[in-house]
Tab-separated table of C-alpha atoms in Angstrom:
chain	number	residue	atom	x	y	z
A	1	UNK	CA	-0.258	-0.089	-0.121
A	2	UNK	CA	1.370	3.143	-0.688
A	3	UNK	CA	2.283	5.267	2.045
A	4	UNK	CA	1.630	9.218	2.368
A	5	UNK	CA	3.239	12.260	3.113
A	6	UNK	CA	4.375	12.284	6.779
A	7	UNK	CA	6.179	10.131	9.437
A	8	UNK	CA	6.225	8.401	11.483
A	9	UNK	CA	7.206	9.912	14.648
A	10	UNK	CA	6.864	13.683	16.130
A	11	UNK	CA	8.828	16.087	19.217
A	12	UNK	CA	7.343	19.203	20.426
A	13	UNK	CA	9.655	21.073	22.686
A	14	UNK	CA	7.210	23.533	24.058
A	15	UNK	CA	3.821	23.105	25.849
A	16	UNK	CA	2.179	24.314	28.436
A	17	UNK	CA	-2.015	24.665	29.664
A	18	UNK	CA	-2.148	27.693	32.342
A	19	UNK	CA	-3.729	26.871	35.312
A	20	UNK	CA	-7.760	27.339	36.079
A	21	UNK	CA	-8.721	30.235	37.277
A	22	UNK	CA	-6.598	32.271	35.089
A	23	UNK	CA	-9.565	33.648	33.121
A	24	UNK	CA	-13.771	32.332	32.540
A	25	UNK	CA	-14.545	28.944	31.321
A	26	UNK	CA	-14.492	28.011	28.931
A	27	UNK	CA	-13.665	31.183	26.559
A	28	UNK	CA	-10.336	32.658	28.372
A	29	UNK	CA	-8.911	28.214	28.070
A	30	UNK	CA	-5.445	28.781	25.306
A	31	UNK	CA	-5.909	25.752	24.034
A	32	UNK	CA	-3.178	23.656	23.144
A	33	UNK	CA	-3.619	21.512	20.289
A	34	UNK	CA	-1.484	18.936	17.800
A	35	UNK	CA	-3.448	19.142	14.225
A	36	UNK	CA	-2.289	15.761	13.111
A	37	UNK	CA	-3.308	14.167	9.517
A	38	UNK	CA	-3.012	11.049	7.921
A	39	UNK	CA	-4.332	10.754	4.604
A	40	UNK	CA	-3.422	6.944	3.933
A	41	UNK	CA	-6.105	5.015	3.608
A	42	UNK	CA	-5.707	3.127	6.165
A	43	UNK	CA	-6.605	4.408	10.128
A	44	UNK	CA	-3.587	5.339	12.627
A	45	UNK	CA	-3.836	3.663	15.709
A	46	UNK	CA	-1.815	6.947	17.806
A	47	UNK	CA	0.471	7.048	21.236
A	48	UNK	CA	1.475	10.515	22.342
A	49	UNK	CA	3.803	10.189	25.823
A	50	UNK	CA	4.144	13.597	27.721
A	51	UNK	CA	7.867	14.263	28.826
A	52	UNK	CA	8.291	17.318	31.970
A	53	UNK	CA	10.792	18.415	33.638
A	54	UNK	CA	10.873	16.755	37.261
A	55	UNK	CA	9.333	13.683	36.929
A	56	UNK	CA	8.807	10.626	34.142
A	57	UNK	CA	6.632	10.490	31.242
A	58	UNK	CA	3.614	9.656	31.465
A	59	UNK	CA	1.662	7.844	27.677
A	60	UNK	CA	0.438	6.417	25.997
A	61	UNK	CA	-2.091	8.394	25.430
A	62	UNK	CA	-3.778	6.641	22.127
A	63	UNK	CA	-6.041	8.249	20.062
A	64	UNK	CA	-6.845	7.193	16.100
A	65	UNK	CA	-6.977	9.157	13.728
A	66	UNK	CA	-9.458	7.296	10.661
A	67	UNK	CA	-7.476	7.013	7.350
A	68	UNK	CA	-8.060	10.024	5.099
A	69	UNK	CA	-8.872	12.674	8.240
A	70	UNK	CA	-7.593	15.631	10.684
A	71	UNK	CA	-7.916	14.941	13.547
A	72	UNK	CA	-7.460	18.527	16.450
A	73	UNK	CA	-5.871	16.780	19.843
A	74	UNK	CA	-6.224	19.294	22.522
A	75	UNK	CA	-3.829	17.718	25.697
A	76	UNK	CA	-6.190	19.899	27.995
A	77	UNK	CA	-8.841	16.590	26.628
A	78	UNK	CA	-6.610	13.931	27.455
A	79	UNK	CA	-6.637	12.013	31.299
A	80	UNK	CA	-6.259	8.009	30.400
A	81	UNK	CA	-3.406	6.914	31.757
A	82	UNK	CA	-4.625	11.289	33.806
A	83	UNK	CA	-4.952	14.726	33.261
A	84	UNK	CA	-2.265	16.606	31.971
A	85	UNK	CA	-1.478	19.403	35.044
A	86	UNK	CA	-1.762	22.315	34.418
A	87	UNK	CA	0.670	25.191	34.908
A	88	UNK	CA	3.600	22.945	34.691
A	89	UNK	CA	6.173	22.775	31.682
A	90	UNK	CA	6.312	19.898	29.125
A	91	UNK	CA	7.532	18.299	25.488
A	92	UNK	CA	6.032	15.331	23.978
A	93	UNK	CA	6.597	13.085	21.148
A	94	UNK	CA	4.071	11.585	19.158
A	95	UNK	CA	4.618	7.691	17.147
A	96	UNK	CA	2.093	6.922	14.542
A	97	UNK	CA	1.391	3.466	13.013
A	98	UNK	CA	1.673	4.922	9.804
A	99	UNK	CA	2.819	8.483	8.498
A	100	UNK	CA	1.164	11.327	9.413
A	101	UNK	CA	1.461	14.792	9.969
A	102	UNK	CA	1.666	17.322	13.046
A	103	UNK	CA	1.108	20.018	13.694
A	104	UNK	CA	1.662	22.096	17.411
A	105	UNK	CA	-1.195	24.992	17.221
A	106	UNK	CA	-2.247	27.288	20.841
A	107	UNK	CA	-5.882	28.375	20.220
A	108	UNK	CA	-6.758	31.870	21.962
A	109	UNK	CA	-10.518	31.444	22.447
A	110	UNK	CA	-11.602	35.082	23.682
A	111	UNK	CA	-11.167	36.242	20.634
A	112	UNK	CA	-13.593	34.613	17.462
A	113	UNK	CA	-11.438	31.879	18.091
A	114	UNK	CA	-7.487	33.633	17.192
A	115	UNK	CA	-4.547	31.195	17.351
A	116	UNK	CA	-1.598	33.131	18.555
A	117	UNK	CA	1.227	30.229	17.386
A	118	UNK	CA	2.117	28.005	15.275
A	119	UNK	CA	4.167	25.143	14.220
A	120	UNK	CA	5.217	22.322	12.402
A	121	UNK	CA	6.187	19.045	14.740
A	122	UNK	CA	10.172	17.959	14.252
A	123	UNK	CA	9.961	14.673	12.548
A	124	UNK	CA	11.436	11.428	13.316
A	125	UNK	CA	13.725	9.651	10.653
A	126	UNK	CA	10.875	7.384	9.442
B	1	UNK	CA	15.793	22.717	-16.865
B	2	UNK	CA	16.705	23.274	-13.544
B	3	UNK	CA	14.745	22.868	-11.018
B	4	UNK	CA	14.129	25.852	-7.962
B	5	UNK	CA	13.661	25.373	-4.169
B	6	UNK	CA	10.877	23.590	-3.210
B	7	UNK	CA	8.902	20.472	-2.987
B	8	UNK	CA	5.796	19.083	-4.901
B	9	UNK	CA	4.079	17.980	-1.831
B	10	UNK	CA	3.394	19.637	1.355
B	11	UNK	CA	1.071	19.414	4.301
B	12	UNK	CA	-0.474	21.524	6.485
B	13	UNK	CA	-2.434	19.867	9.576
B	14	UNK	CA	-3.746	22.728	10.941
B	15	UNK	CA	-7.065	24.677	9.749
B	16	UNK	CA	-9.859	26.923	10.754
B	17	UNK	CA	-12.130	28.879	8.999
B	18	UNK	CA	-14.636	31.324	11.232
B	19	UNK	CA	-18.266	31.442	11.680
B	20	UNK	CA	-19.870	34.022	10.183
B	21	UNK	CA	-21.269	36.999	12.147
B	22	UNK	CA	-18.278	37.039	15.166
B	23	UNK	CA	-17.504	40.336	13.534
B	24	UNK	CA	-18.026	43.301	10.784
B	25	UNK	CA	-16.971	41.321	7.594
B	26	UNK	CA	-14.335	42.355	5.880
B	27	UNK	CA	-12.915	43.726	8.414
B	28	UNK	CA	-13.502	41.125	10.915
B	29	UNK	CA	-12.171	38.263	8.757
B	30	UNK	CA	-9.087	35.940	9.196
B	31	UNK	CA	-7.971	34.894	6.789
B	32	UNK	CA	-6.170	31.172	6.469
B	33	UNK	CA	-3.507	31.536	4.129
B	34	UNK	CA	-1.588	29.215	2.130
B	35	UNK	CA	1.255	31.635	0.133
B	36	UNK	CA	2.826	29.517	-1.963
B	37	UNK	CA	5.869	30.622	-3.975
B	38	UNK	CA	6.817	29.395	-7.801
B	39	UNK	CA	11.119	30.557	-8.347
B	40	UNK	CA	10.807	28.399	-11.666
B	41	UNK	CA	10.739	29.230	-15.575
B	42	UNK	CA	7.372	26.966	-15.888
B	43	UNK	CA	3.625	27.826	-14.327
B	44	UNK	CA	3.523	25.518	-11.510
B	45	UNK	CA	-0.499	23.619	-11.831
B	46	UNK	CA	-0.942	22.763	-7.326
B	47	UNK	CA	-3.700	21.693	-6.379
B	48	UNK	CA	-5.001	21.400	-2.862
B	49	UNK	CA	-7.222	18.921	-0.961
B	50	UNK	CA	-8.631	19.474	1.458
B	51	UNK	CA	-9.113	16.104	4.822
B	52	UNK	CA	-11.786	16.780	7.257
B	53	UNK	CA	-12.800	15.032	10.728
B	54	UNK	CA	-16.123	13.749	9.884
B	55	UNK	CA	-16.406	13.292	6.066
B	56	UNK	CA	-13.753	12.289	3.057
B	57	UNK	CA	-12.044	14.849	1.681
B	58	UNK	CA	-12.467	17.482	-1.381
B	59	UNK	CA	-11.019	18.885	-4.195
B	60	UNK	CA	-8.579	19.519	-6.613
B	61	UNK	CA	-8.881	23.132	-6.026
B	62	UNK	CA	-6.802	24.054	-8.633
B	63	UNK	CA	-4.599	26.604	-8.647
B	64	UNK	CA	-1.662	28.637	-10.767
B	65	UNK	CA	1.155	30.093	-9.960
B	66	UNK	CA	2.981	31.793	-12.726
B	67	UNK	CA	6.767	31.450	-13.833
B	68	UNK	CA	8.837	33.499	-11.029
B	69	UNK	CA	5.212	34.822	-8.601
B	70	UNK	CA	4.605	34.445	-5.381
B	71	UNK	CA	0.350	33.484	-4.697
B	72	UNK	CA	-1.234	33.965	-1.281
B	73	UNK	CA	-4.196	31.507	-1.278
B	74	UNK	CA	-6.754	32.348	0.645
B	75	UNK	CA	-9.148	28.700	1.390
B	76	UNK	CA	-11.593	31.449	2.161
B	77	UNK	CA	-11.650	32.124	-1.107
B	78	UNK	CA	-11.683	28.665	-2.381
B	79	UNK	CA	-14.988	27.632	-3.602
B	80	UNK	CA	-15.013	25.657	-6.519
B	81	UNK	CA	-15.130	22.306	-6.314
B	82	UNK	CA	-16.637	24.057	-2.892
B	83	UNK	CA	-16.169	26.396	-0.323
B	84	UNK	CA	-14.960	25.475	2.650
B	85	UNK	CA	-16.930	25.050	5.392
B	86	UNK	CA	-16.953	27.670	8.243
B	87	UNK	CA	-15.754	26.722	11.834
B	88	UNK	CA	-14.520	23.439	10.765
B	89	UNK	CA	-11.275	22.109	11.669
B	90	UNK	CA	-9.076	20.817	8.849
B	91	UNK	CA	-5.800	19.944	7.535
B	92	UNK	CA	-4.921	20.050	3.676
B	93	UNK	CA	-2.298	18.854	1.310
B	94	UNK	CA	-1.179	20.431	-0.766
B	95	UNK	CA	0.922	19.245	-4.575
B	96	UNK	CA	2.708	20.974	-7.109
B	97	UNK	CA	4.422	19.399	-11.008
B	98	UNK	CA	6.801	22.253	-10.525
B	99	UNK	CA	8.827	22.747	-7.119
B	100	UNK	CA	6.846	25.459	-4.858
B	101	UNK	CA	7.399	26.128	-0.739
B	102	UNK	CA	4.191	26.687	0.840
B	103	UNK	CA	4.171	29.060	3.477
B	104	UNK	CA	0.851	28.759	5.883
B	105	UNK	CA	0.126	32.346	7.890
B	106	UNK	CA	-3.245	33.707	9.335
B	107	UNK	CA	-3.723	37.139	9.153
B	108	UNK	CA	-6.220	38.465	11.288
B	109	UNK	CA	-7.825	42.372	9.142
B	110	UNK	CA	-9.288	43.425	12.341
B	111	UNK	CA	-5.419	44.990	13.055
B	112	UNK	CA	-4.200	46.790	10.422
B	113	UNK	CA	-3.402	43.973	8.850
B	114	UNK	CA	-1.503	41.989	11.611
B	115	UNK	CA	-0.682	38.777	11.166
B	116	UNK	CA	-1.118	36.531	13.932
B	117	UNK	CA	0.975	32.263	12.697
B	118	UNK	CA	2.917	31.396	10.366
B	119	UNK	CA	4.631	28.578	9.782
B	120	UNK	CA	6.225	26.466	6.396
B	121	UNK	CA	4.419	23.991	5.891
B	122	UNK	CA	5.350	19.826	6.099
B	123	UNK	CA	7.699	18.757	2.991
B	124	UNK	CA	7.359	15.918	1.191
B	125	UNK	CA	9.481	13.475	0.076
B	126	UNK	CA	9.951	15.479	-4.385
C	1	UNK	CA	37.770	25.461	6.546
C	2	UNK	CA	35.222	24.006	8.088
C	3	UNK	CA	31.380	24.949	7.624
C	4	UNK	CA	28.961	25.877	10.008
C	5	UNK	CA	25.298	24.783	10.678
C	6	UNK	CA	23.000	26.419	7.779
C	7	UNK	CA	22.474	26.176	4.332
C	8	UNK	CA	22.895	27.929	1.209
C	9	UNK	CA	20.096	29.141	-0.032
C	10	UNK	CA	16.470	29.411	1.410
C	11	UNK	CA	12.781	30.561	0.705
C	12	UNK	CA	10.544	32.545	3.047
C	13	UNK	CA	7.237	32.631	0.810
C	14	UNK	CA	4.845	34.854	2.977
C	15	UNK	CA	5.880	38.678	2.962
C	16	UNK	CA	3.871	41.335	3.665
C	17	UNK	CA	4.955	44.789	4.357
C	18	UNK	CA	1.494	47.095	5.301
C	19	UNK	CA	0.873	50.993	3.522
C	20	UNK	CA	2.091	54.284	5.117
C	21	UNK	CA	-0.033	55.726	7.560
C	22	UNK	CA	-1.914	53.396	9.532
C	23	UNK	CA	-0.004	54.409	12.652
C	24	UNK	CA	2.324	56.907	13.911
C	25	UNK	CA	6.012	56.213	12.623
C	26	UNK	CA	7.864	53.985	13.753
C	27	UNK	CA	6.871	52.657	16.876
C	28	UNK	CA	3.733	51.780	14.831
C	29	UNK	CA	5.214	49.919	11.540
C	30	UNK	CA	4.929	46.273	11.362
C	31	UNK	CA	8.239	45.354	10.685
C	32	UNK	CA	9.014	41.951	8.422
C	33	UNK	CA	12.382	40.505	9.300
C	34	UNK	CA	14.918	37.644	8.039
C	35	UNK	CA	17.342	37.436	10.653
C	36	UNK	CA	20.469	35.684	9.399
C	37	UNK	CA	22.833	34.216	11.343
C	38	UNK	CA	26.301	33.391	9.734
C	39	UNK	CA	28.211	31.301	12.155
C	40	UNK	CA	31.184	30.527	10.318
C	41	UNK	CA	35.197	32.362	9.888
C	42	UNK	CA	34.346	34.081	7.320
C	43	UNK	CA	31.582	36.860	6.219
C	44	UNK	CA	28.873	35.923	4.278
C	45	UNK	CA	28.336	37.719	1.256
C	46	UNK	CA	24.080	37.165	1.058
C	47	UNK	CA	22.053	37.965	-1.243
C	48	UNK	CA	18.029	38.508	-1.226
C	49	UNK	CA	15.821	38.597	-4.092
C	50	UNK	CA	11.650	39.917	-3.918
C	51	UNK	CA	9.031	37.933	-6.006
C	52	UNK	CA	5.732	38.921	-6.836
C	53	UNK	CA	2.103	38.136	-7.727
C	54	UNK	CA	2.068	40.301	-10.470
C	55	UNK	CA	5.872	40.991	-12.268
C	56	UNK	CA	8.930	40.120	-12.830
C	57	UNK	CA	11.118	39.678	-9.530
C	58	UNK	CA	13.482	42.239	-8.131
C	59	UNK	CA	17.004	41.688	-6.931
C	60	UNK	CA	19.648	40.916	-5.749
C	61	UNK	CA	19.764	42.913	-2.407
C	62	UNK	CA	22.977	42.638	-1.076
C	63	UNK	CA	23.626	42.344	2.066
C	64	UNK	CA	26.724	41.805	4.582
C	65	UNK	CA	26.975	39.633	7.663
C	66	UNK	CA	30.387	39.788	8.959
C	67	UNK	CA	31.907	36.202	10.414
C	68	UNK	CA	30.930	34.995	13.227
C	69	UNK	CA	27.956	37.929	13.635
C	70	UNK	CA	23.682	37.479	13.074
C	71	UNK	CA	21.949	40.400	11.056
C	72	UNK	CA	18.447	41.206	11.526
C	73	UNK	CA	17.040	42.760	7.956
C	74	UNK	CA	14.369	44.144	7.944
C	75	UNK	CA	12.707	44.430	4.408
C	76	UNK	CA	11.096	48.102	5.064
C	77	UNK	CA	14.365	49.091	4.757
C	78	UNK	CA	15.452	47.568	1.471
C	79	UNK	CA	15.909	49.962	-0.824
C	80	UNK	CA	18.511	48.953	-3.844
C	81	UNK	CA	17.866	48.304	-6.098
C	82	UNK	CA	14.528	49.211	-5.212
C	83	UNK	CA	12.010	49.896	-2.418
C	84	UNK	CA	9.979	46.900	-1.639
C	85	UNK	CA	6.410	47.855	-2.356
C	86	UNK	CA	3.887	48.542	0.509
C	87	UNK	CA	0.294	46.899	0.371
C	88	UNK	CA	1.613	44.166	-1.249
C	89	UNK	CA	1.893	40.378	-0.723
C	90	UNK	CA	5.530	38.830	-1.985
C	91	UNK	CA	8.252	36.454	-1.228
C	92	UNK	CA	11.327	35.982	-0.630
C	93	UNK	CA	14.760	33.767	-1.370
C	94	UNK	CA	17.829	34.115	0.163
C	95	UNK	CA	21.567	32.841	-1.448
C	96	UNK	CA	24.495	33.387	0.103
C	97	UNK	CA	28.369	32.352	-0.115
C	98	UNK	CA	29.079	30.132	3.138
C	99	UNK	CA	25.865	27.986	4.839
C	100	UNK	CA	24.134	30.395	6.834
C	101	UNK	CA	20.130	30.774	9.002
C	102	UNK	CA	17.841	31.812	7.551
C	103	UNK	CA	14.206	33.094	9.901
C	104	UNK	CA	11.006	34.973	9.428
C	105	UNK	CA	9.474	36.902	11.808
C	106	UNK	CA	7.278	39.922	12.207
C	107	UNK	CA	8.020	42.412	14.549
C	108	UNK	CA	4.955	44.836	15.803
C	109	UNK	CA	6.419	47.677	17.870
C	110	UNK	CA	3.397	49.048	19.065
C	111	UNK	CA	3.763	46.982	21.762
C	112	UNK	CA	7.099	46.834	23.617
C	113	UNK	CA	8.860	45.777	20.403
C	114	UNK	CA	6.370	42.296	20.969
C	115	UNK	CA	6.601	40.174	18.189
C	116	UNK	CA	4.221	38.134	16.350
C	117	UNK	CA	5.023	35.964	14.759
C	118	UNK	CA	7.590	33.496	13.195
C	119	UNK	CA	9.367	30.596	11.512
C	120	UNK	CA	12.151	28.608	10.207
C	121	UNK	CA	12.514	30.006	6.403
C	122	UNK	CA	12.600	27.137	4.076
C	123	UNK	CA	15.973	25.598	3.223
C	124	UNK	CA	17.694	24.962	-0.269
C	125	UNK	CA	18.846	21.400	-0.835
C	126	UNK	CA	22.661	23.342	-0.991
D	1	UNK	CA	22.384	2.137	23.676
D	2	UNK	CA	18.845	3.547	21.341
D	3	UNK	CA	19.469	7.203	20.555
D	4	UNK	CA	16.062	8.419	20.556
D	5	UNK	CA	14.311	11.814	18.604
D	6	UNK	CA	16.747	14.883	17.808
D	7	UNK	CA	19.978	16.045	16.769
D	8	UNK	CA	23.225	16.936	18.740
D	9	UNK	CA	23.648	20.735	17.310
D	10	UNK	CA	20.535	23.972	16.397
D	11	UNK	CA	20.410	27.098	15.550
D	12	UNK	CA	17.616	30.272	16.278
D	13	UNK	CA	18.941	33.024	14.343
D	14	UNK	CA	16.295	36.032	16.122
D	15	UNK	CA	16.324	36.719	18.937
D	16	UNK	CA	16.067	39.279	21.149
D	17	UNK	CA	14.557	39.998	25.276
D	18	UNK	CA	12.794	43.666	25.650
D	19	UNK	CA	15.082	46.362	28.102
D	20	UNK	CA	14.085	46.995	31.712
D	21	UNK	CA	11.573	49.318	31.386
D	22	UNK	CA	8.987	49.086	29.345
D	23	UNK	CA	7.229	48.071	31.435
D	24	UNK	CA	6.179	46.025	35.310
D	25	UNK	CA	8.368	43.331	36.200
D	26	UNK	CA	7.875	40.147	35.976
D	27	UNK	CA	4.365	40.408	35.084
D	28	UNK	CA	5.580	42.458	31.229
D	29	UNK	CA	9.065	40.723	30.763
D	30	UNK	CA	9.004	38.961	27.438
D	31	UNK	CA	11.114	36.139	27.607
D	32	UNK	CA	12.323	34.675	25.076
D	33	UNK	CA	13.136	30.468	25.753
D	34	UNK	CA	14.538	27.196	24.082
D	35	UNK	CA	11.927	24.579	24.803
D	36	UNK	CA	14.348	21.259	24.833
D	37	UNK	CA	13.360	17.580	24.847
D	38	UNK	CA	15.806	14.390	25.549
D	39	UNK	CA	14.364	11.553	25.788
D	40	UNK	CA	17.424	9.831	25.979
D	41	UNK	CA	18.001	7.461	28.741
D	42	UNK	CA	20.652	9.462	28.800
D	43	UNK	CA	21.362	12.836	30.157
D	44	UNK	CA	22.708	15.962	27.706
D	45	UNK	CA	24.950	18.684	28.417
D	46	UNK	CA	23.520	21.151	26.029
D	47	UNK	CA	25.394	24.077	25.475
D	48	UNK	CA	24.382	27.762	24.022
D	49	UNK	CA	26.367	29.869	22.016
D	50	UNK	CA	24.935	33.446	21.556
D	51	UNK	CA	25.810	35.744	18.318
D	52	UNK	CA	26.056	39.181	18.063
D	53	UNK	CA	25.569	42.060	15.212
D	54	UNK	CA	29.039	43.559	16.954
D	55	UNK	CA	31.245	41.304	19.350
D	56	UNK	CA	32.369	38.506	18.752
D	57	UNK	CA	30.237	35.673	20.295
D	58	UNK	CA	29.799	34.932	24.246
D	59	UNK	CA	29.035	31.081	25.736
D	60	UNK	CA	29.224	28.314	25.925
D	61	UNK	CA	25.882	28.779	28.719
D	62	UNK	CA	26.045	25.666	30.171
D	63	UNK	CA	22.608	23.562	31.103
D	64	UNK	CA	21.533	20.118	31.888
D	65	UNK	CA	19.118	18.207	30.943
D	66	UNK	CA	18.101	15.407	33.043
D	67	UNK	CA	17.255	11.770	31.237
D	68	UNK	CA	13.662	12.024	29.666
D	69	UNK	CA	13.149	15.072	30.854
D	70	UNK	CA	12.432	18.858	29.100
D	71	UNK	CA	13.748	21.619	30.410
D	72	UNK	CA	11.786	25.039	29.437
D	73	UNK	CA	15.851	27.736	29.194
D	74	UNK	CA	14.733	31.759	29.305
D	75	UNK	CA	17.370	33.074	27.672
D	76	UNK	CA	16.584	35.954	29.668
D	77	UNK	CA	17.930	33.831	33.295
D	78	UNK	CA	21.143	32.860	31.348
D	79	UNK	CA	24.191	34.831	33.326
D	80	UNK	CA	27.456	33.040	32.903
D	81	UNK	CA	29.704	34.114	31.985
D	82	UNK	CA	27.358	36.822	31.594
D	83	UNK	CA	24.333	38.295	31.011
D	84	UNK	CA	22.765	38.521	28.042
D	85	UNK	CA	22.347	42.737	27.001
D	86	UNK	CA	18.872	44.088	26.338
D	87	UNK	CA	17.583	45.785	23.693
D	88	UNK	CA	19.495	43.480	20.994
D	89	UNK	CA	19.416	41.527	18.706
D	90	UNK	CA	21.696	38.150	18.694
D	91	UNK	CA	21.246	34.532	17.556
D	92	UNK	CA	21.958	31.772	19.485
D	93	UNK	CA	23.921	27.914	18.355
D	94	UNK	CA	22.822	25.015	20.847
D	95	UNK	CA	24.478	22.199	20.910
D	96	UNK	CA	24.000	18.509	22.755
D	97	UNK	CA	26.311	15.691	23.431
D	98	UNK	CA	23.077	13.711	22.895
D	99	UNK	CA	19.889	14.187	19.696
D	100	UNK	CA	17.608	16.979	21.497
D	101	UNK	CA	14.342	18.894	20.021
D	102	UNK	CA	14.371	22.396	20.714
D	103	UNK	CA	11.639	25.243	19.821
D	104	UNK	CA	12.192	28.615	20.144
D	105	UNK	CA	8.845	30.289	22.580
D	106	UNK	CA	8.075	33.390	23.630
D	107	UNK	CA	6.138	34.440	25.844
D	108	UNK	CA	3.979	37.497	26.796
D	109	UNK	CA	2.976	36.975	30.305
D	110	UNK	CA	0.997	40.019	30.590
D	111	UNK	CA	-1.920	37.922	29.760
D	112	UNK	CA	-2.690	34.902	31.430
D	113	UNK	CA	1.325	33.552	29.955
D	114	UNK	CA	-0.462	33.667	26.473
D	115	UNK	CA	2.929	32.490	23.926
D	116	UNK	CA	3.519	34.626	20.862
D	117	UNK	CA	5.407	33.446	18.412
D	118	UNK	CA	7.271	29.758	18.217
D	119	UNK	CA	8.963	27.102	15.688
D	120	UNK	CA	11.349	24.547	15.748
D	121	UNK	CA	14.781	25.619	15.391
D	122	UNK	CA	16.659	24.421	12.723
D	123	UNK	CA	18.856	20.978	12.962
D	124	UNK	CA	22.217	20.507	12.048
D	125	UNK	CA	23.188	17.338	10.232
D	126	UNK	CA	23.483	15.642	13.050
């Protein structure tokens, strides 16, 4: 089967979810997002691992992206095996069994869904 | 013929056009843009495919970029085969018959055409 | 001589300098910048070419970056062979005789020198 | 030992720390950050070198990132061998003895820790 554009491993070195209470929910929440594109004709089994400055990594968080679909995963919503702590620096590694494309975006919904920052994640070799 | 800088395939995993009605048009529209540079001495035939979270991809949207020209394509303006739905997460793949460079930018025109985010799209192998 | 990190050719597909008159000068000018790092032990001779949507490219704009120095080139300041038109979409290609690193940044000086967007430029093969 | 995702050398061509006095400290400080992810099972010995437009580079600033940890290094906090001058354009090169991932982010803490810009740093060959 032809594989589509992307890589099987990606890293995002920056991550930060503000603590609750800095504004009205949900309008003032800052959404940390990993936008995943699976252009393949088969489903992607994706695993996300979260790295911290002062404790062992947690994960995998398991995410499925259907064939020829995109899924914009909000780190705020991840809760299995556990919720990502607020007010804490983190980084993430994202692995998939088929090539995907991963883009890191932080959305600030306070002003009509404006996005404030984005970058392609860093791709691994495969 | 010498080929110029770029790749023939690019992906942008993040895309979102706010729904109409969140501000005065056109001043308050958020413009989602794929900036394309064709540095070659021949015209580029470009095709854009839009991927969603819950339906099959649509496209190709056909765009021509003349030789030695740039074209800043607004996703808001694409309407053939159909307009891109508002208020919906999407991703895009951009293919060209000659190497091009693609940069993803969201412009917020509410404050003197300020741009709020940008990243190079992710390049394929060719 | 050992060559340092970087590439000899870079592209930035997005560029836009607002027209004069949208705010007080120079405090309200939006600065479009190509940040160049030359980590080599020899001077870099850099040439910038500007591409448009509706006319032939202009350039080269010649810039020298001394050995082991950075230079943050404002497109607003380029004026030889001619000033870059305001209110016009453009793109740029940056070539050097030694490897350099190029990062595209737009600075908005209206609020304490905040920068609003940045991305690494797209590197060529060499 | 298996090496994890990343490269041993990275460059960030853009850097700027505003002068003190443009706002209330620390709420109005703009934080220039290099987010480093070390996914390896061994500690990373990291060295940061700062390049300027008009003087020789300074460094190395030595930073340790433990195994399987992330560290978000604020350039504002670096002070050995010397503090990075404020109000001055700079660039940086980051070297590690094991592969790491480096992302450049500027945080503006004036509004609930919003980040204003980010990009992956430019990776070297190794």
